[in-house]
PDB file of C-alpha atoms in Angstrom:
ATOM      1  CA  UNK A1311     103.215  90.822 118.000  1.00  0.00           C
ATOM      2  CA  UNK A1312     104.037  91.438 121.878  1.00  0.00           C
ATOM      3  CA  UNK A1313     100.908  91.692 123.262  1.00  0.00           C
ATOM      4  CA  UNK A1314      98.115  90.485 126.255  1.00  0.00           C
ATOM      5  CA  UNK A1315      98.076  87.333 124.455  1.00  0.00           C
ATOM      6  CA  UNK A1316     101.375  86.104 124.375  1.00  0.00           C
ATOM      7  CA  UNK A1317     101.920  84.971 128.573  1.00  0.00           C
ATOM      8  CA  UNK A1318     104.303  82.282 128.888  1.00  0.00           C
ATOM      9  CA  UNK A1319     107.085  82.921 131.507  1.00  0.00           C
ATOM     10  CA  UNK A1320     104.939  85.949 133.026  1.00  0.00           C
ATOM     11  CA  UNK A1321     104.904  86.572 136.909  1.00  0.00           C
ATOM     12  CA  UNK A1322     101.579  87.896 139.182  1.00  0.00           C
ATOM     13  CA  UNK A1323      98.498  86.047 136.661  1.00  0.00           C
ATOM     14  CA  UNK A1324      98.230  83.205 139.880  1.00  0.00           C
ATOM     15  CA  UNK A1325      97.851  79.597 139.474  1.00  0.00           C
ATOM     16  CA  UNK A1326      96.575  77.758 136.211  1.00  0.00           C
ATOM     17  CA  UNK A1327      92.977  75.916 137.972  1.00  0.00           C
ATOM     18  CA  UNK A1328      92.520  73.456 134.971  1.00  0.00           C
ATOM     19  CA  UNK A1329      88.942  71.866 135.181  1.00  0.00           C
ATOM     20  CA  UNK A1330      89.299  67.773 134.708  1.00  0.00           C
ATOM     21  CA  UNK A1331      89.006  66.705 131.418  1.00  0.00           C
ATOM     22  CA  UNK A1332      86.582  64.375 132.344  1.00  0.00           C
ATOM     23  CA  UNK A1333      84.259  66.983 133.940  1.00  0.00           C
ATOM     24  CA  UNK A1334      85.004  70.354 131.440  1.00  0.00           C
ATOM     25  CA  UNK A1335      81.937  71.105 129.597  1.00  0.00           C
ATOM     26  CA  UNK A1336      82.542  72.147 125.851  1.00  0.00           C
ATOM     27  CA  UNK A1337      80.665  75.498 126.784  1.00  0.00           C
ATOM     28  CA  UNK A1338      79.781  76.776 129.477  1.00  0.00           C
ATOM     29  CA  UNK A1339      76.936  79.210 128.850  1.00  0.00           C
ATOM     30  CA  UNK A1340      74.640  78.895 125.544  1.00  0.00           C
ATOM     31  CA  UNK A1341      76.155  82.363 124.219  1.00  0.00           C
ATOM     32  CA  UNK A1342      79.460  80.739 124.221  1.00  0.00           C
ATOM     33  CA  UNK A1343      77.964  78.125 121.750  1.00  0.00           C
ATOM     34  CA  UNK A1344      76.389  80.795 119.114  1.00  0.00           C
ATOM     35  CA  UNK A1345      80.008  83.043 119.276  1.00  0.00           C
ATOM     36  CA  UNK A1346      81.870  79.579 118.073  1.00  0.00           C
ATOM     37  CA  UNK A1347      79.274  79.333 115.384  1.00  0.00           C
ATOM     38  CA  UNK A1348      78.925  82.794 114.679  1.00  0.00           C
ATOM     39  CA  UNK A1349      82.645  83.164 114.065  1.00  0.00           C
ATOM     40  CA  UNK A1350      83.001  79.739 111.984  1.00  0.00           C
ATOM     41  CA  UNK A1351      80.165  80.023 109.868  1.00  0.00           C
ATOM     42  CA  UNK A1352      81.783  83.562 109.145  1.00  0.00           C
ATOM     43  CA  UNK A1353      84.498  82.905 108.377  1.00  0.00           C
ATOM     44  CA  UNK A1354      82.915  80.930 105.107  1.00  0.00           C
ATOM     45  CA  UNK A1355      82.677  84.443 103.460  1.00  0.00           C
ATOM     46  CA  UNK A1356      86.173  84.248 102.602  1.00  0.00           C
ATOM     47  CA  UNK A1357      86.927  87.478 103.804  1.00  0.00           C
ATOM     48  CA  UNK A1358      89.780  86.230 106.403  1.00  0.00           C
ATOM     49  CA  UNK A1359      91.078  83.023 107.434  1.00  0.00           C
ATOM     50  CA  UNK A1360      91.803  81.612 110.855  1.00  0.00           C
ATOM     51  CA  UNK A1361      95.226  83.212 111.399  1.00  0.00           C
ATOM     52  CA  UNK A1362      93.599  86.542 110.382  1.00  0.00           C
ATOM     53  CA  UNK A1363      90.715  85.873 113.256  1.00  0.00           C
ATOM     54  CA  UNK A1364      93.522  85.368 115.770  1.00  0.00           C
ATOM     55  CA  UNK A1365      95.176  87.989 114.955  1.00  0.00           C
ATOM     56  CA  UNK A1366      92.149  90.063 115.367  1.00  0.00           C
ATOM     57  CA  UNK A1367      91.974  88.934 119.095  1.00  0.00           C
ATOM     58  CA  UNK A1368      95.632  89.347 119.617  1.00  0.00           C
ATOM     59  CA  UNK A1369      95.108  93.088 118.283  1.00  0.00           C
ATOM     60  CA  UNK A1370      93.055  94.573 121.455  1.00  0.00           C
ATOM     61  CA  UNK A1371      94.725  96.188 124.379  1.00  0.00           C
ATOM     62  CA  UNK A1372      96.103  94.023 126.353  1.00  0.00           C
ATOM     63  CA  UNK A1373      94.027  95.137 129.698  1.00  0.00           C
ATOM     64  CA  UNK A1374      90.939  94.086 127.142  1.00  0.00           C
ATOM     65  CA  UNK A1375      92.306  90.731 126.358  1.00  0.00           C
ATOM     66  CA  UNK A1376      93.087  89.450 129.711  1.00  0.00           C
ATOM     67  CA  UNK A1377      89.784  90.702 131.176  1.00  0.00           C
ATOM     68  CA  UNK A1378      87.962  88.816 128.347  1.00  0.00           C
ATOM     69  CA  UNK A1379      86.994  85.680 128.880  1.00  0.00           C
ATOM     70  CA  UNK A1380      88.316  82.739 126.038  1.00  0.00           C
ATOM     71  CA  UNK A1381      84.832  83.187 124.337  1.00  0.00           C
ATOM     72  CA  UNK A1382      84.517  87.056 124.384  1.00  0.00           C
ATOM     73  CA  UNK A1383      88.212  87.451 122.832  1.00  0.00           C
ATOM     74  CA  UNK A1384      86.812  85.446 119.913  1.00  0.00           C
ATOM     75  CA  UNK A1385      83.635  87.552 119.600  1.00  0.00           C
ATOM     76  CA  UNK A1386      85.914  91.113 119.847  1.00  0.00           C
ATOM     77  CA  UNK A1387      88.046  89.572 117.256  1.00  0.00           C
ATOM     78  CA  UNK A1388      84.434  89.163 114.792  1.00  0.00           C
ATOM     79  CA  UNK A1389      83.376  92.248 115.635  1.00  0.00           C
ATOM     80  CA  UNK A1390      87.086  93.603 115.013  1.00  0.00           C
ATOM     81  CA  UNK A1391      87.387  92.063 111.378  1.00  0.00           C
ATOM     82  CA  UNK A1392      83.288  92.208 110.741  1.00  0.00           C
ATOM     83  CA  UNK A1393      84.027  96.301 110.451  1.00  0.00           C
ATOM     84  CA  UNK A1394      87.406  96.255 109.043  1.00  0.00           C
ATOM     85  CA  UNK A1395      86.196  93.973 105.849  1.00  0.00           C
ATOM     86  CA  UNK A1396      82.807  96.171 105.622  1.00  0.00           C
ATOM     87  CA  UNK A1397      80.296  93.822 106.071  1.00  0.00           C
ATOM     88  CA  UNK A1398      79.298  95.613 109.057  1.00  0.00           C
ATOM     89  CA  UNK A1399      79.531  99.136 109.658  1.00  0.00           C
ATOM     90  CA  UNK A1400      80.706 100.101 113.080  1.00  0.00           C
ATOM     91  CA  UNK A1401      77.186 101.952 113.888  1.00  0.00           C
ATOM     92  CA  UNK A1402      75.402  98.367 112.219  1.00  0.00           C
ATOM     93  CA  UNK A1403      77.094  96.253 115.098  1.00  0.00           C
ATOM     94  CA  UNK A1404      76.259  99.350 117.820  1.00  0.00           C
ATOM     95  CA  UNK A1405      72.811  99.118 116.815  1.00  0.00           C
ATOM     96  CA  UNK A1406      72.330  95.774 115.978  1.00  0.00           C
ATOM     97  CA  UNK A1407      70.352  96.643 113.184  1.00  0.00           C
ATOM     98  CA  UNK A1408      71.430  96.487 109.353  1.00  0.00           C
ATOM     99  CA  UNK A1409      70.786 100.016 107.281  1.00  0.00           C
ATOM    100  CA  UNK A1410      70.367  98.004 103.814  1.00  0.00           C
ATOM    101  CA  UNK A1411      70.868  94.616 102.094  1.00  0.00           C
ATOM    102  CA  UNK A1412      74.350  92.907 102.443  1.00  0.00           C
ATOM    103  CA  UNK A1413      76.692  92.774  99.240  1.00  0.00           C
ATOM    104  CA  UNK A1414      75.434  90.636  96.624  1.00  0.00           C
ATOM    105  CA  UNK A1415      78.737  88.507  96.592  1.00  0.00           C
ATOM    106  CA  UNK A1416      78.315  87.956 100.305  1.00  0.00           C
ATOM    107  CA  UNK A1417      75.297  86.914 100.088  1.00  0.00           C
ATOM    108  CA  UNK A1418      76.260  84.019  97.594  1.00  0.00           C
ATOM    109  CA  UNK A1419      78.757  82.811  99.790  1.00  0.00           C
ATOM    110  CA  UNK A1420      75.729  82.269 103.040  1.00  0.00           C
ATOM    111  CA  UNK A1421      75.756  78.655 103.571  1.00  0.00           C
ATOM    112  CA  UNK A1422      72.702  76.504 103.538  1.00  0.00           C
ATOM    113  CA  UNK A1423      71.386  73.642 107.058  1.00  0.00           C
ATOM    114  CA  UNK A1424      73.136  71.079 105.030  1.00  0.00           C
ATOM    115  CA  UNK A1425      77.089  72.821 104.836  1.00  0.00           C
ATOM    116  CA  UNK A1426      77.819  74.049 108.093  1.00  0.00           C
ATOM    117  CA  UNK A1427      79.033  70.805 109.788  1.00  0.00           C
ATOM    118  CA  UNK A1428      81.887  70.990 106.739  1.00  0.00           C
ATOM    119  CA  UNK A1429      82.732  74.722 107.843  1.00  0.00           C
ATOM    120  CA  UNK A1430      82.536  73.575 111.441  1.00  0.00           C
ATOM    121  CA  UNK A1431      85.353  70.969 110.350  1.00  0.00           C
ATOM    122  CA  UNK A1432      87.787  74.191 109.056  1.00  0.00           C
ATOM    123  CA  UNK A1433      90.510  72.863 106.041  1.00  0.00           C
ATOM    124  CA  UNK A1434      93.822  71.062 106.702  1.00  0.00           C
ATOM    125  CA  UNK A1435      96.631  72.800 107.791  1.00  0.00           C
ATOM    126  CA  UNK A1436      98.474  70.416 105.621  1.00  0.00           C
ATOM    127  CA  UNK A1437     100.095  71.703 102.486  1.00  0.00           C
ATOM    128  CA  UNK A1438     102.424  69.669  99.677  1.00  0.00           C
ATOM    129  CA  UNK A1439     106.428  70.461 100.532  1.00  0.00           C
ATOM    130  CA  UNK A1440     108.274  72.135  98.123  1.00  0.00           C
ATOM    131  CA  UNK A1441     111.716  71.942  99.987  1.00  0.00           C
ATOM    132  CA  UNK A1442     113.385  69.153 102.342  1.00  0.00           C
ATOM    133  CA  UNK A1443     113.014  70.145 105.765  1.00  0.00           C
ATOM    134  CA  UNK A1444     116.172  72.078 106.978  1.00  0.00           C
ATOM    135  CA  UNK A1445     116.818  70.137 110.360  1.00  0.00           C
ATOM    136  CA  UNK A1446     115.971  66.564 111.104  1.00  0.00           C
ATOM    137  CA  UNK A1447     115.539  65.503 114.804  1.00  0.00           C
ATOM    138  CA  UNK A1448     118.363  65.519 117.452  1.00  0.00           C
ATOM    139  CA  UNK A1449     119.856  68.636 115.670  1.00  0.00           C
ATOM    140  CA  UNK A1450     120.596  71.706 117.514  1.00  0.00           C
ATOM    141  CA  UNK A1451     119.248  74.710 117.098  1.00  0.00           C
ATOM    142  CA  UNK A1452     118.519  78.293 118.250  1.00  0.00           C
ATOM    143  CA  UNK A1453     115.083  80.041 117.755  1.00  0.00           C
ATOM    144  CA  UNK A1454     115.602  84.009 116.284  1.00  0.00           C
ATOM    145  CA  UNK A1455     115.174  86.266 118.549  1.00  0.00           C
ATOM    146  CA  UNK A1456     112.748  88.574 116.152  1.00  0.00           C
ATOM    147  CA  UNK A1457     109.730  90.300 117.509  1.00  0.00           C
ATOM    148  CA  UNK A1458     106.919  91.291 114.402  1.00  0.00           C
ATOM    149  CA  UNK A1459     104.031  93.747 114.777  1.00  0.00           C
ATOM    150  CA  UNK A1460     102.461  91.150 113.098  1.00  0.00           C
ATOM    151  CA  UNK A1461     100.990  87.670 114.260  1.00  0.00           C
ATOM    152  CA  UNK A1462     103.655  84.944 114.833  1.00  0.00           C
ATOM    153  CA  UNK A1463     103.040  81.640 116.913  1.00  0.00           C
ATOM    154  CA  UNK A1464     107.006  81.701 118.475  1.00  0.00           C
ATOM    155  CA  UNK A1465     106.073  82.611 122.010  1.00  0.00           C
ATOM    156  CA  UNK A1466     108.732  85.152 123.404  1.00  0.00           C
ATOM    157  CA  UNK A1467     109.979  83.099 125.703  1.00  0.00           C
ATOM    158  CA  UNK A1468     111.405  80.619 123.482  1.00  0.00           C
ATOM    159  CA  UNK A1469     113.269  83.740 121.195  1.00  0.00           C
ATOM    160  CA  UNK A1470     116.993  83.402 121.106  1.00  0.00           C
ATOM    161  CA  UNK A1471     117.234  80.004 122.820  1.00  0.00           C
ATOM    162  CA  UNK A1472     118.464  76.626 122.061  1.00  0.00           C
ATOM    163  CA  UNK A1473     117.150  73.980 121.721  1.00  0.00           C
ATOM    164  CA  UNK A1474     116.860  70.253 119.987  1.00  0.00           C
ATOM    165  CA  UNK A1475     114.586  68.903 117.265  1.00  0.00           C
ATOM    166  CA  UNK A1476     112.109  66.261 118.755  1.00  0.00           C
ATOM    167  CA  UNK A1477     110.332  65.979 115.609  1.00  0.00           C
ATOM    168  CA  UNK A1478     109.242  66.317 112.130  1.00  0.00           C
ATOM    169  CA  UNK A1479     105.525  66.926 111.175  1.00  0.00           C
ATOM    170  CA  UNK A1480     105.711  67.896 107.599  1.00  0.00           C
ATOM    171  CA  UNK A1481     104.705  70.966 105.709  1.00  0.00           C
ATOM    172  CA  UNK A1482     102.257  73.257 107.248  1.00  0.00           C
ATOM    173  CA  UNK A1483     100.715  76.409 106.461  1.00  0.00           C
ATOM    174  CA  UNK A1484     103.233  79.343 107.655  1.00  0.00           C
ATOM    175  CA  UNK A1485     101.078  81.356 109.855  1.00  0.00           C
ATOM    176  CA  UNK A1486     103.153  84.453 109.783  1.00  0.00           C
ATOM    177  CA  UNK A1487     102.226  84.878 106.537  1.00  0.00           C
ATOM    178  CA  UNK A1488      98.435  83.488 106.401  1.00  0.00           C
ATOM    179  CA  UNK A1489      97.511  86.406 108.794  1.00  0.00           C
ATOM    180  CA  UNK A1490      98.674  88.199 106.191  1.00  0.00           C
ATOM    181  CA  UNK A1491      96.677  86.442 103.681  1.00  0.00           C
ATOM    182  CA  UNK A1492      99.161  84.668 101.983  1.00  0.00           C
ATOM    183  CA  UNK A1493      99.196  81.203 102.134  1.00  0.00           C
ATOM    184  CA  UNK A1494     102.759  79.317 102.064  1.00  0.00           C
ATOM    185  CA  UNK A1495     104.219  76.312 103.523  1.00  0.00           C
ATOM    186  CA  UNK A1496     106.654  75.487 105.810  1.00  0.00           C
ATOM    187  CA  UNK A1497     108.646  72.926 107.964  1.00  0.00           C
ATOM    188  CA  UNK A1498     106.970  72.459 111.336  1.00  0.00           C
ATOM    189  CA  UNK A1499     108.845  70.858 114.119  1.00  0.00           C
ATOM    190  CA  UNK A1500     108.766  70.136 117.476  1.00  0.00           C
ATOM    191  CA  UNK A1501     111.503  71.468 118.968  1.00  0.00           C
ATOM    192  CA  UNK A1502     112.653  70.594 123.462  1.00  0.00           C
ATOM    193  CA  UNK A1503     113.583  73.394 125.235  1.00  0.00           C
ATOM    194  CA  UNK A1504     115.893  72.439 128.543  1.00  0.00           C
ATOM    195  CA  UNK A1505     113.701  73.985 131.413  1.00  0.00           C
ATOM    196  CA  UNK A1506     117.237  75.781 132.665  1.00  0.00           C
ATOM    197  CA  UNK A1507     117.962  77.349 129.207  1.00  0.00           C
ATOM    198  CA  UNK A1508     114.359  79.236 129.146  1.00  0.00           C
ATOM    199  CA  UNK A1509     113.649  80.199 133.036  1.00  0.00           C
ATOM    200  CA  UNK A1510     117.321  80.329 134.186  1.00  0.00           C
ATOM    201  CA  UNK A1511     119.238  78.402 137.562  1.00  0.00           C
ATOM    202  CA  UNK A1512     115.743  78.550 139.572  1.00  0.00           C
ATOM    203  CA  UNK A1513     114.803  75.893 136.946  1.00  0.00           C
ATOM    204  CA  UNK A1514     113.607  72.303 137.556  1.00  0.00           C
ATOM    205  CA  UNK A1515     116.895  70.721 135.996  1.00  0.00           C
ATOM    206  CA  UNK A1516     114.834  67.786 135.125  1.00  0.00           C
ATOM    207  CA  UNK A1517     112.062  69.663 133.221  1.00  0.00           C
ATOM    208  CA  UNK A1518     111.325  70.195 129.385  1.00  0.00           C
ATOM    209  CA  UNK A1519     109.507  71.997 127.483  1.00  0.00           C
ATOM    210  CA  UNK A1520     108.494  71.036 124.255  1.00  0.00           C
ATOM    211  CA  UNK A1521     106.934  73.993 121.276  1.00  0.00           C
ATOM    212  CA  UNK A1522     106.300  73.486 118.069  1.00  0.00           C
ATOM    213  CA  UNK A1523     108.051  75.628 115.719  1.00  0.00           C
ATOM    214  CA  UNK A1524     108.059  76.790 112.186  1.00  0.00           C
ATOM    215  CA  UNK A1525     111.591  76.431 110.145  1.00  0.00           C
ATOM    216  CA  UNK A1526     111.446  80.312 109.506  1.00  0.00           C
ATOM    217  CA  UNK A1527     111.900  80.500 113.559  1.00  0.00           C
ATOM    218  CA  UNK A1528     115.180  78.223 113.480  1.00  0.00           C
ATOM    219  CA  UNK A1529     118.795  78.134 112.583  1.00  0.00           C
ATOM    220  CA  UNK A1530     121.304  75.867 113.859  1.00  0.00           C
ATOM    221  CA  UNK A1531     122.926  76.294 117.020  1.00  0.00           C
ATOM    222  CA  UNK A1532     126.413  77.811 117.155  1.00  0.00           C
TER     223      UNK A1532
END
């Protein structure tokens, strides 16, 4: 989908001020901590899987996203899919306070101290090919210029350009379709943009840009 999320090529957000590596904290603030863990221990239910949680962020208005910090579009995303798969009612998470006992099934799924480092570690994105891949690297190609209501990872700044195959990585789960909850393989590539085709003649001719793109997003270049 087109929304607040999606903010590559965009004009007026100001300068990127990246902290060092070296000196970034992996949170900073102890609430940030408990939303990571509340939203990967959560997702052990089984009642979504990780493209279905980003999609849930990518669904708020885009004045909400953009205001959010990283850590509070993941928690409006759990509260988002919390209601919409009923473990939570909507007046639960306003109150903070559950009105009866959760669903037996949900409650055979809670993990115990000893398994949440494994559902901190998520599952591989990895998946057995059923096809050759399509394109192998040098060829040309064009990305589609398609935009779903759905969740996609091909930016739109990359749709309907051309561009050359930099590399193979295997088969990977498609997550067009995992959002939707079905999981399916596909080719994933990295594919170099020319800085000039995507932002024009103002362009550093020397620049690159490199995305990594699913085979459904490709064709070969005219």
């Amino acid at each position: 989908m087109n929304g607040g999320h999606d903010l590559g090529g965009m004009h007026g957000l100001g300068p990127i001020n990246a902290e060092p590596e070296s000196a970034e904290p992996v949170f900073h603030a102890d609430w940030e901590r408990r939303v990571f863990g509340l939203v990967r221990v959560l997702g052990a239910l089984g009642r979504w899987n990780g493209d279905m949680s980003r999609h849930a962020r990518e669904r708020q208005h885009p004045a909400d996203y953009l205001r959010h910090s990283y850590y509070e579009n993941w928690l409006a995303g759990l509260e988002k899919l919390l209601v919409e798969t009923e473990i939570v009612t909507s007046e639960e998470l306003a109150s903070g306070k559950a009105t009866g006992p959760a669903d037996e099934s949900l409650r055979g799924r809670r993990l115990s101290a000893h398994e949440v480092s494994r559902a901190l570690e998520g599952t591989p994105a990895t998946v057995p090919a059923s096809v050759p891949p399509r394109y192998q690297p040098g060829d040309r190609v064009s990305t589609l210029n398609r935009h779903p209501a759905g969740h996609t990872r091909e930016p739109r700044y990359v749709r309907g350009r051309r561009g050359t195959i930099h590399e193979h990585h295997g088969t990977h789960v498609f997550p067009d379709l995992n959002a939707q909850g079905v999981r399916a393989g596909r080719h994933l590539y990295t594919v170099r943009f020319d800085a000039k085709e995507l932002w024009g003649r103002e362009a550093d001719p020397q620049s690159a840009v490199y995305v990594d793109m699913w085979e459904d997003y490709l064709e070969p270049a005219p």
